[in-house]
PDB file of C-alpha atoms in Angstrom:
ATOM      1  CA  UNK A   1      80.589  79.998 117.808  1.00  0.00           C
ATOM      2  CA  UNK A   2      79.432  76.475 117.858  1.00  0.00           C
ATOM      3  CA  UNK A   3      81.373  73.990 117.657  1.00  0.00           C
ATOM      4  CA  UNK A   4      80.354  70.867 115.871  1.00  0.00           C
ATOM      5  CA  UNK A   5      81.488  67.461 117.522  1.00  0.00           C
ATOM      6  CA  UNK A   6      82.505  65.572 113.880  1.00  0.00           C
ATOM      7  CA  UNK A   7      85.519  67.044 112.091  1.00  0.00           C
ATOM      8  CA  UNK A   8      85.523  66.775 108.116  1.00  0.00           C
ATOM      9  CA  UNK A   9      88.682  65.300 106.940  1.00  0.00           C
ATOM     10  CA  UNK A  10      89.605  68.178 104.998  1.00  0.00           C
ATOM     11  CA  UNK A  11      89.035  70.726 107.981  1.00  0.00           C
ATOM     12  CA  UNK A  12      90.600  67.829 110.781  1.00  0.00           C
ATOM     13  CA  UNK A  13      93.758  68.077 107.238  1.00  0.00           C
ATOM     14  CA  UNK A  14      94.060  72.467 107.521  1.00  0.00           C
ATOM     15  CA  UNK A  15      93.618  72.481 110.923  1.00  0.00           C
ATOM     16  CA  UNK A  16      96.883  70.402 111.676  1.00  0.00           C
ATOM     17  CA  UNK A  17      99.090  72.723 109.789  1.00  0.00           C
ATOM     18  CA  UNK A  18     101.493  74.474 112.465  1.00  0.00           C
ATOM     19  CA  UNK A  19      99.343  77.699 113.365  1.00  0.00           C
ATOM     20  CA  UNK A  20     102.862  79.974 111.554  1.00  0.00           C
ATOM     21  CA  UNK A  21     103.138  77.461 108.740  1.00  0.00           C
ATOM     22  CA  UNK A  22     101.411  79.935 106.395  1.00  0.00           C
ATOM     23  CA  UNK A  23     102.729  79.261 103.145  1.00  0.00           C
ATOM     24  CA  UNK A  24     101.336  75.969 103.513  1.00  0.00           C
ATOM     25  CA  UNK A  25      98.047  76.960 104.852  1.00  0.00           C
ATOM     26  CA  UNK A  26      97.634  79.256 101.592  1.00  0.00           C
ATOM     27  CA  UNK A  27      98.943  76.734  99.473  1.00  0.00           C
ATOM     28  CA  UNK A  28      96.012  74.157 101.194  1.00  0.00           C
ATOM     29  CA  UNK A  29      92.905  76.255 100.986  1.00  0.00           C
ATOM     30  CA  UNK A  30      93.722  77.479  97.212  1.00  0.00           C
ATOM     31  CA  UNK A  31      94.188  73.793  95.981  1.00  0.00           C
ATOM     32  CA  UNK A  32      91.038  72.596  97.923  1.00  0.00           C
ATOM     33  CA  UNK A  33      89.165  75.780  98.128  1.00  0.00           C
ATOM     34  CA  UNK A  34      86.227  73.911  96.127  1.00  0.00           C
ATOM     35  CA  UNK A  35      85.900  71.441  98.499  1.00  0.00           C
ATOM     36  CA  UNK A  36      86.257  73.816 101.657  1.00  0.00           C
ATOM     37  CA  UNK A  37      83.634  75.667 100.024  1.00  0.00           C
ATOM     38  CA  UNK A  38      81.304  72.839 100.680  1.00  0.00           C
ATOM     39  CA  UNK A  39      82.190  72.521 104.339  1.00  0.00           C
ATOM     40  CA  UNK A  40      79.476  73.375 107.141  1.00  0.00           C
ATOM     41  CA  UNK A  41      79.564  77.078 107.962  1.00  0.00           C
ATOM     42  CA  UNK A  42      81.563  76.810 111.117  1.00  0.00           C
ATOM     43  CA  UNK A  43      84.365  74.493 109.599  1.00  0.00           C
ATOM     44  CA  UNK A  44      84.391  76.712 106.506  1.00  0.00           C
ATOM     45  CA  UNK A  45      84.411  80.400 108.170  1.00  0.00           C
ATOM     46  CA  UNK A  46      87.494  79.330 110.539  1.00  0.00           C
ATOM     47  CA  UNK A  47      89.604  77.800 107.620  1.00  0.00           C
ATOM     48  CA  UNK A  48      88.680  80.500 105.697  1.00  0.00           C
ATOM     49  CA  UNK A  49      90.053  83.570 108.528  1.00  0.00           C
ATOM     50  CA  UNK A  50      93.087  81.591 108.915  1.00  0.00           C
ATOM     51  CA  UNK A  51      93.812  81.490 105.348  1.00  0.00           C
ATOM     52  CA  UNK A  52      92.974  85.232 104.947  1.00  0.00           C
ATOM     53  CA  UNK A  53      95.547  85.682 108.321  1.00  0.00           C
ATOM     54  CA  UNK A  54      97.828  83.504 106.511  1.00  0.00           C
ATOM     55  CA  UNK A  55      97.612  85.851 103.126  1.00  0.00           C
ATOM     56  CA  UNK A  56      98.239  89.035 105.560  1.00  0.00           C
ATOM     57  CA  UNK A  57     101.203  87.477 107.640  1.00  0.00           C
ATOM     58  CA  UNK A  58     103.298  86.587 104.315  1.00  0.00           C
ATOM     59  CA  UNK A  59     102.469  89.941 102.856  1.00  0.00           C
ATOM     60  CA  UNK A  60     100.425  88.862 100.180  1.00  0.00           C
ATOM     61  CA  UNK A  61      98.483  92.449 100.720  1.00  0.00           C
ATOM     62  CA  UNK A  62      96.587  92.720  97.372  1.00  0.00           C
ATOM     63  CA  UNK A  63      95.267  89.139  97.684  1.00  0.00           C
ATOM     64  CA  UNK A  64      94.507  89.550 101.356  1.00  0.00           C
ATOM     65  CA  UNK A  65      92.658  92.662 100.218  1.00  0.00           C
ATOM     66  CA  UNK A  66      90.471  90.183  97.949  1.00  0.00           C
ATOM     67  CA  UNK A  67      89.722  88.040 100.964  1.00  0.00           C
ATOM     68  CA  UNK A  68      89.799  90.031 103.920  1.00  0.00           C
ATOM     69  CA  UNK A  69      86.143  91.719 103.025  1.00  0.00           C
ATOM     70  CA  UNK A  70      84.500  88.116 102.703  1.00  0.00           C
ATOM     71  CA  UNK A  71      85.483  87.603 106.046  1.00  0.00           C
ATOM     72  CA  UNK A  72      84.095  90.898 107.790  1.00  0.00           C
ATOM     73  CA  UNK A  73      80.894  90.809 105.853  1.00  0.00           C
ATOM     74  CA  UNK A  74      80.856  87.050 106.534  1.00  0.00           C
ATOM     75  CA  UNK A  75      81.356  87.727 110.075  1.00  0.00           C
ATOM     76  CA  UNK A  76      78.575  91.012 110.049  1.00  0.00           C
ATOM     77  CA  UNK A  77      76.109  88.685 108.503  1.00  0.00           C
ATOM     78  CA  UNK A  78      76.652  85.815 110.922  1.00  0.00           C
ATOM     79  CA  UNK A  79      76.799  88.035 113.899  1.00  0.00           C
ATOM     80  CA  UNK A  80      80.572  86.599 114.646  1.00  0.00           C
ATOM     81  CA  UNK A  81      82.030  89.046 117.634  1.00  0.00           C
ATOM     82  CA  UNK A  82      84.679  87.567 119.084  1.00  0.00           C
ATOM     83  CA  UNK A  83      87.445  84.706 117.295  1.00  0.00           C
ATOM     84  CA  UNK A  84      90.268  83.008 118.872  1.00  0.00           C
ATOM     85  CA  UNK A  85      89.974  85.193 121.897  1.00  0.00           C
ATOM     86  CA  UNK A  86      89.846  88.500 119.749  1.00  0.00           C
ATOM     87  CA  UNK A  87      87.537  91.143 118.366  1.00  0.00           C
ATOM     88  CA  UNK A  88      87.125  89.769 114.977  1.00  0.00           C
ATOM     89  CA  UNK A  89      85.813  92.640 112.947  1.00  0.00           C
ATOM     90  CA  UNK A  90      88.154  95.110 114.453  1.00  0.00           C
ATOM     91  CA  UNK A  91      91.243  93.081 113.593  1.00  0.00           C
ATOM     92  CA  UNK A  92      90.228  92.068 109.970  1.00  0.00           C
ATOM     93  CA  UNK A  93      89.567  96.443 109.751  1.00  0.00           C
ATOM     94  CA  UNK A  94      92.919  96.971 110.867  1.00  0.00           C
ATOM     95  CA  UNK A  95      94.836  94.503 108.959  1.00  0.00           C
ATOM     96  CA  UNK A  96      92.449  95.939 105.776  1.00  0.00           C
ATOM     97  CA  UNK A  97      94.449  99.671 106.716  1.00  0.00           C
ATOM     98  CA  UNK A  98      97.432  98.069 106.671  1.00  0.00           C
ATOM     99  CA  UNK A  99      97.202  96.357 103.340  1.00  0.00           C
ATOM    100  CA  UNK A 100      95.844  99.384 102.180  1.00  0.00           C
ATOM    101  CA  UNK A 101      99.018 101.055 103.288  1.00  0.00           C
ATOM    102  CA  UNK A 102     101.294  98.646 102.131  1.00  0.00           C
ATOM    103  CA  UNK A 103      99.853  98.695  98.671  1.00  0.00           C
ATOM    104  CA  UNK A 104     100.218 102.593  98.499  1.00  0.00           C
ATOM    105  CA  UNK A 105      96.294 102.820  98.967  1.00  0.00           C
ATOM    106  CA  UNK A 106      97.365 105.785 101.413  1.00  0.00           C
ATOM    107  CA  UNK A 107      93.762 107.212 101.688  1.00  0.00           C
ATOM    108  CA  UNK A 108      91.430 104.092 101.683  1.00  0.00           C
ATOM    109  CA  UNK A 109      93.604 103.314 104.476  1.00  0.00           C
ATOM    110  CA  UNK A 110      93.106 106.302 106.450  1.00  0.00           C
ATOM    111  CA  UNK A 111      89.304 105.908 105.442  1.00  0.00           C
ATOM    112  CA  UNK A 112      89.323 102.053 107.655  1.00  0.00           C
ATOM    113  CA  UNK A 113      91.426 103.947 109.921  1.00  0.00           C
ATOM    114  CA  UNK A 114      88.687 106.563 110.713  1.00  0.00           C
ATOM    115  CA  UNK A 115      85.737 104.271 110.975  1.00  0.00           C
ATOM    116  CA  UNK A 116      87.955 102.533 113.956  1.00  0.00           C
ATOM    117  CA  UNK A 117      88.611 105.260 116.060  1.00  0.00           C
ATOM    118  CA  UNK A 118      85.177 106.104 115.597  1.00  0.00           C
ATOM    119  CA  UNK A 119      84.222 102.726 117.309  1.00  0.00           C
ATOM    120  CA  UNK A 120      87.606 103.829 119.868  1.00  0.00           C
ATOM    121  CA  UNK A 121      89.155 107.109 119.918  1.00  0.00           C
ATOM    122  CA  UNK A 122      91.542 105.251 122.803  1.00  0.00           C
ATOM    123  CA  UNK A 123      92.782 102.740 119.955  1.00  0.00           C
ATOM    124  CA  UNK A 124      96.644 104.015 120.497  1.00  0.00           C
ATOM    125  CA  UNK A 125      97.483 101.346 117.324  1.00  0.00           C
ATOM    126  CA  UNK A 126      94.583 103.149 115.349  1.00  0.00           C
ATOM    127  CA  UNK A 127      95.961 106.303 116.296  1.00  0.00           C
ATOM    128  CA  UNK A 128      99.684 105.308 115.311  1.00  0.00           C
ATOM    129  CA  UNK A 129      98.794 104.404 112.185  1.00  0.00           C
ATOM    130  CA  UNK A 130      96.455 106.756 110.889  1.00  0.00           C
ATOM    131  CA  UNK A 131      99.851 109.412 111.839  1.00  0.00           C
ATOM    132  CA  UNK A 132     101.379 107.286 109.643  1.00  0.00           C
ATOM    133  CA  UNK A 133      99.448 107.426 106.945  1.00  0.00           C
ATOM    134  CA  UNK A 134      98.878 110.959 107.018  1.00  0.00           C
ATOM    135  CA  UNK A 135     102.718 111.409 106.688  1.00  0.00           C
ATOM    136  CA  UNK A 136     102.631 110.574 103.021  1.00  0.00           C
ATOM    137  CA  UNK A 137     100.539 113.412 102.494  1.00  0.00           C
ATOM    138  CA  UNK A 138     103.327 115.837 103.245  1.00  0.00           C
ATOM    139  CA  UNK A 139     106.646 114.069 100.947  1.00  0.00           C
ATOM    140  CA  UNK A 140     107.368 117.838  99.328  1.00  0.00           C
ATOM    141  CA  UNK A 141     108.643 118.905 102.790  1.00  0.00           C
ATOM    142  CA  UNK A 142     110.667 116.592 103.741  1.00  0.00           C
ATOM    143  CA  UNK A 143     112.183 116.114 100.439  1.00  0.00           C
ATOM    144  CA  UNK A 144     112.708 120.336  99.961  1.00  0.00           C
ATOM    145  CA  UNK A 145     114.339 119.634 103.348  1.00  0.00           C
ATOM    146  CA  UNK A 146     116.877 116.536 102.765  1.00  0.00           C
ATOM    147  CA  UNK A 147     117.697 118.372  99.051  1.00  0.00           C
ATOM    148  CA  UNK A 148     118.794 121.778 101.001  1.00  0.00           C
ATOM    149  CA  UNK A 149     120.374 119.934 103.724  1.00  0.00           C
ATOM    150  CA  UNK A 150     122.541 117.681 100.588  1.00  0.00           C
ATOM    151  CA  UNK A 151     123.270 121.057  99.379  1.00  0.00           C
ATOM    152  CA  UNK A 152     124.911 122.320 102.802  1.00  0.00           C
ATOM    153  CA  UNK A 153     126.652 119.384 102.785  1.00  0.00           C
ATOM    154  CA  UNK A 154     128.078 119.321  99.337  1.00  0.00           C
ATOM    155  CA  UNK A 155     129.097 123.154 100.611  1.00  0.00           C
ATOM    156  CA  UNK A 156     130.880 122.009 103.526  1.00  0.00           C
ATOM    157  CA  UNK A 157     133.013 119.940 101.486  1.00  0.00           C
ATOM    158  CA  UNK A 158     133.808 122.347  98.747  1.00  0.00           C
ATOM    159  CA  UNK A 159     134.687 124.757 101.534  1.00  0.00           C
ATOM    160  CA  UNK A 160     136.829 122.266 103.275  1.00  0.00           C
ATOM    161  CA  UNK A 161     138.776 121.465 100.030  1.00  0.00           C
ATOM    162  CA  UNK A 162     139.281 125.408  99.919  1.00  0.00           C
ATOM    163  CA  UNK A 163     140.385 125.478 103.180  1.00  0.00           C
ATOM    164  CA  UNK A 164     143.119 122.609 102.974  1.00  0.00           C
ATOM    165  CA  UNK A 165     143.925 123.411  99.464  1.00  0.00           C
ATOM    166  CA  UNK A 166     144.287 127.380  99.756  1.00  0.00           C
ATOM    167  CA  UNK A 167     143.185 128.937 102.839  1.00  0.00           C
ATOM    168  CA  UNK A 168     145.835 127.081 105.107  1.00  0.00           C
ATOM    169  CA  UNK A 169     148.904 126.859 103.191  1.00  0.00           C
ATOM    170  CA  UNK A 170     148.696 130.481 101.932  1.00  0.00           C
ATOM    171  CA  UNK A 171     146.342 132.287 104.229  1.00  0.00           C
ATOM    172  CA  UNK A 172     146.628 131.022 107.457  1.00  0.00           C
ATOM    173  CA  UNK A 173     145.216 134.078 109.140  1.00  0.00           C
ATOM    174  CA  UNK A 174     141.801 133.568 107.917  1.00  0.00           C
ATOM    175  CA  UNK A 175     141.841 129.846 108.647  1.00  0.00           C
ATOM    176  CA  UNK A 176     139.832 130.297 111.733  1.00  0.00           C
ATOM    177  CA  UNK A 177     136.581 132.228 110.322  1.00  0.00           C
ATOM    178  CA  UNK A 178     137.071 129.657 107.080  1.00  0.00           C
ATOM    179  CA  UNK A 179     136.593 127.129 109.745  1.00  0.00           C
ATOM    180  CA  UNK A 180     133.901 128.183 111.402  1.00  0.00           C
ATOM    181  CA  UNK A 181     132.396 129.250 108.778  1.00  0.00           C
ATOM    182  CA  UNK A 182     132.231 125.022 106.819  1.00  0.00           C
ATOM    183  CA  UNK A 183     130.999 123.925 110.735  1.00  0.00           C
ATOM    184  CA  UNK A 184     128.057 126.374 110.733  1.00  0.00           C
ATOM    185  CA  UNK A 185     127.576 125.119 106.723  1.00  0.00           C
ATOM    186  CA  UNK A 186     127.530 121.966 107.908  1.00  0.00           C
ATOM    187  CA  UNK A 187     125.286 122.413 111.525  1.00  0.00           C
ATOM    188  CA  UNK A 188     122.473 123.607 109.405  1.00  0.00           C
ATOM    189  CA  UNK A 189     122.242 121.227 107.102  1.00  0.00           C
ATOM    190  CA  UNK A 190     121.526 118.797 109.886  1.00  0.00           C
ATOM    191  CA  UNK A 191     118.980 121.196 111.329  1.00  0.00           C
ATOM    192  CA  UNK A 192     117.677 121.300 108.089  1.00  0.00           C
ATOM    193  CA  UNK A 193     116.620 117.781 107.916  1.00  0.00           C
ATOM    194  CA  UNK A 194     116.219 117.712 111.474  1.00  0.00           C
ATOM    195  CA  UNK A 195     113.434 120.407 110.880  1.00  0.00           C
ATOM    196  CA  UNK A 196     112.337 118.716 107.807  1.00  0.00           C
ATOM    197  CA  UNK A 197     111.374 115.325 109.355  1.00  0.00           C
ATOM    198  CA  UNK A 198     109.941 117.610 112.823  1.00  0.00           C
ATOM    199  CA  UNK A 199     107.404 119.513 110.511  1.00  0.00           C
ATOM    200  CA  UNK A 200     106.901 116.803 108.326  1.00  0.00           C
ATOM    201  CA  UNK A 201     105.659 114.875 111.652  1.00  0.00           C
ATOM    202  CA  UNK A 202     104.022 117.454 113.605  1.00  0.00           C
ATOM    203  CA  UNK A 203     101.495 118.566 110.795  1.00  0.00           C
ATOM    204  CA  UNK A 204     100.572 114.375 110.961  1.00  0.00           C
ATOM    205  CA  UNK A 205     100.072 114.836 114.584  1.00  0.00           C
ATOM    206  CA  UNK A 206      98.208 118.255 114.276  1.00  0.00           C
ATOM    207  CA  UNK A 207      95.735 116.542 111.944  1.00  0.00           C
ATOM    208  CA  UNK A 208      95.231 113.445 113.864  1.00  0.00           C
ATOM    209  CA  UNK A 209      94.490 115.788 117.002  1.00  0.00           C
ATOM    210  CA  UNK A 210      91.751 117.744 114.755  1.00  0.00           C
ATOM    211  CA  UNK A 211      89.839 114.365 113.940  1.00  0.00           C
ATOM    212  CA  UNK A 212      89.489 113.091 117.464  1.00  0.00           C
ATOM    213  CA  UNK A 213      88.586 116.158 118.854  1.00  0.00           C
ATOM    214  CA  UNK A 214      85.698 116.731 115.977  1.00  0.00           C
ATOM    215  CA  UNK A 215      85.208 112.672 117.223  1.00  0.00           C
ATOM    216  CA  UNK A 216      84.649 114.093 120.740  1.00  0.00           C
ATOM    217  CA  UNK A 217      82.437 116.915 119.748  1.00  0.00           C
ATOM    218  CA  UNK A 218      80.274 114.528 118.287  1.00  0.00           C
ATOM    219  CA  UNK A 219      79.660 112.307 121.046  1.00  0.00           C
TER     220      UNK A 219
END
């Protein structure tokens, strides 16, 4: 990008903000955002991706999802690659997913997260989060899973309180199966939600597999 060899004041003002002081870089841009608006288009576009950085980095997701399009089409229309070192477009895309995420937009977000792994199937983080994402899609399992497992549990203890309360004092011959019996109660209950949260997972992973093979088959 060019860079211009006079500063504005108000640009030379945002730009001396500590680069993590982000509640203050917000708090800048929205009480002069007239005035930045009126800045030359190089000044302008790099106060404006910091302040949309700034929005994401304090979790301000629903106004960084007002902002963060301005600065991809900005950067589209203005043929702006590469910023601070990074791949602009892909960045603002993937920070776009993740406020999308954040803000329970589960499949918008998987949407973003598609178009980037169709400009890099490699993109591990892509990948990641898309898996992510696609968890929500599955909540009944896991839930059917932890309520069985609570169950089991709740078991365990009833059978325990049998066991001290009864099965010891007065039929201590039978204390060994009782016992055995509450552990095995109690063992799948864990494998229950340990087979919950597997399941829950793998059918993620199973679809994430499906799309970047199709992704391959294309190419």
């Amino acid at each position: 990008m060019y860079k211009p060899t006079y500063y504005s004041k108000i640009y030379r003002t945002f730009m001396s903000l500590e680069e993590t002081a982000f509640q203050e870089q917000i708090r800048f841009f929205e009480e002069n955002e007239k005035e930045i608006r009126e800045l030359d288009f190089e000044e302008y576009f790099e106060v404006l991706a910091t302040y949309v950085t700034a929005l994401f980095e304090v979790g301000a997701y629903r106004e960084h999802l007002l902002m963060v399009d301005v600065v991809i089409e900005t950067s589209i229309m203005n043929n702006i690659v590469e910023y601070k070192g990074e791949d602009l477009f892909r960045r603002m895309l993937f920070r776009k997913a993740a406020s999308l995420y954040h803000t329970g937009q589960f499949q918008k977000a998987e949407h973003v997260l598609a178009e980037l792994l169709r400009m890099d199937r490699e993109d591990h983080g892509a990948i990641l989060f898309l898996k992510k994402c696609l968890r929500t899609h599955y909540p009944q399992i896991r839930s059917n899973a932890h309520a069985v497992a609570v169950f089991l549990f709740l078991l365990t203890a009833f059978v325990i309180a049998i066991e001290v309360l009864l099965i010891r004092p007065f039929y201590e011959m039978h204390a060994k199966t009782v016992e055995m019996s509450r552990n095995s109660i109690f063992v799948i209950g864990i494998l229950c939600v340990l087979f919950g949260n597997l399941y829950h997972r793998l059918l993620a992973e199973r679809e994430v597999r499906g799309f970047l093979k199709a992704l391959r088959k294309e190419k």
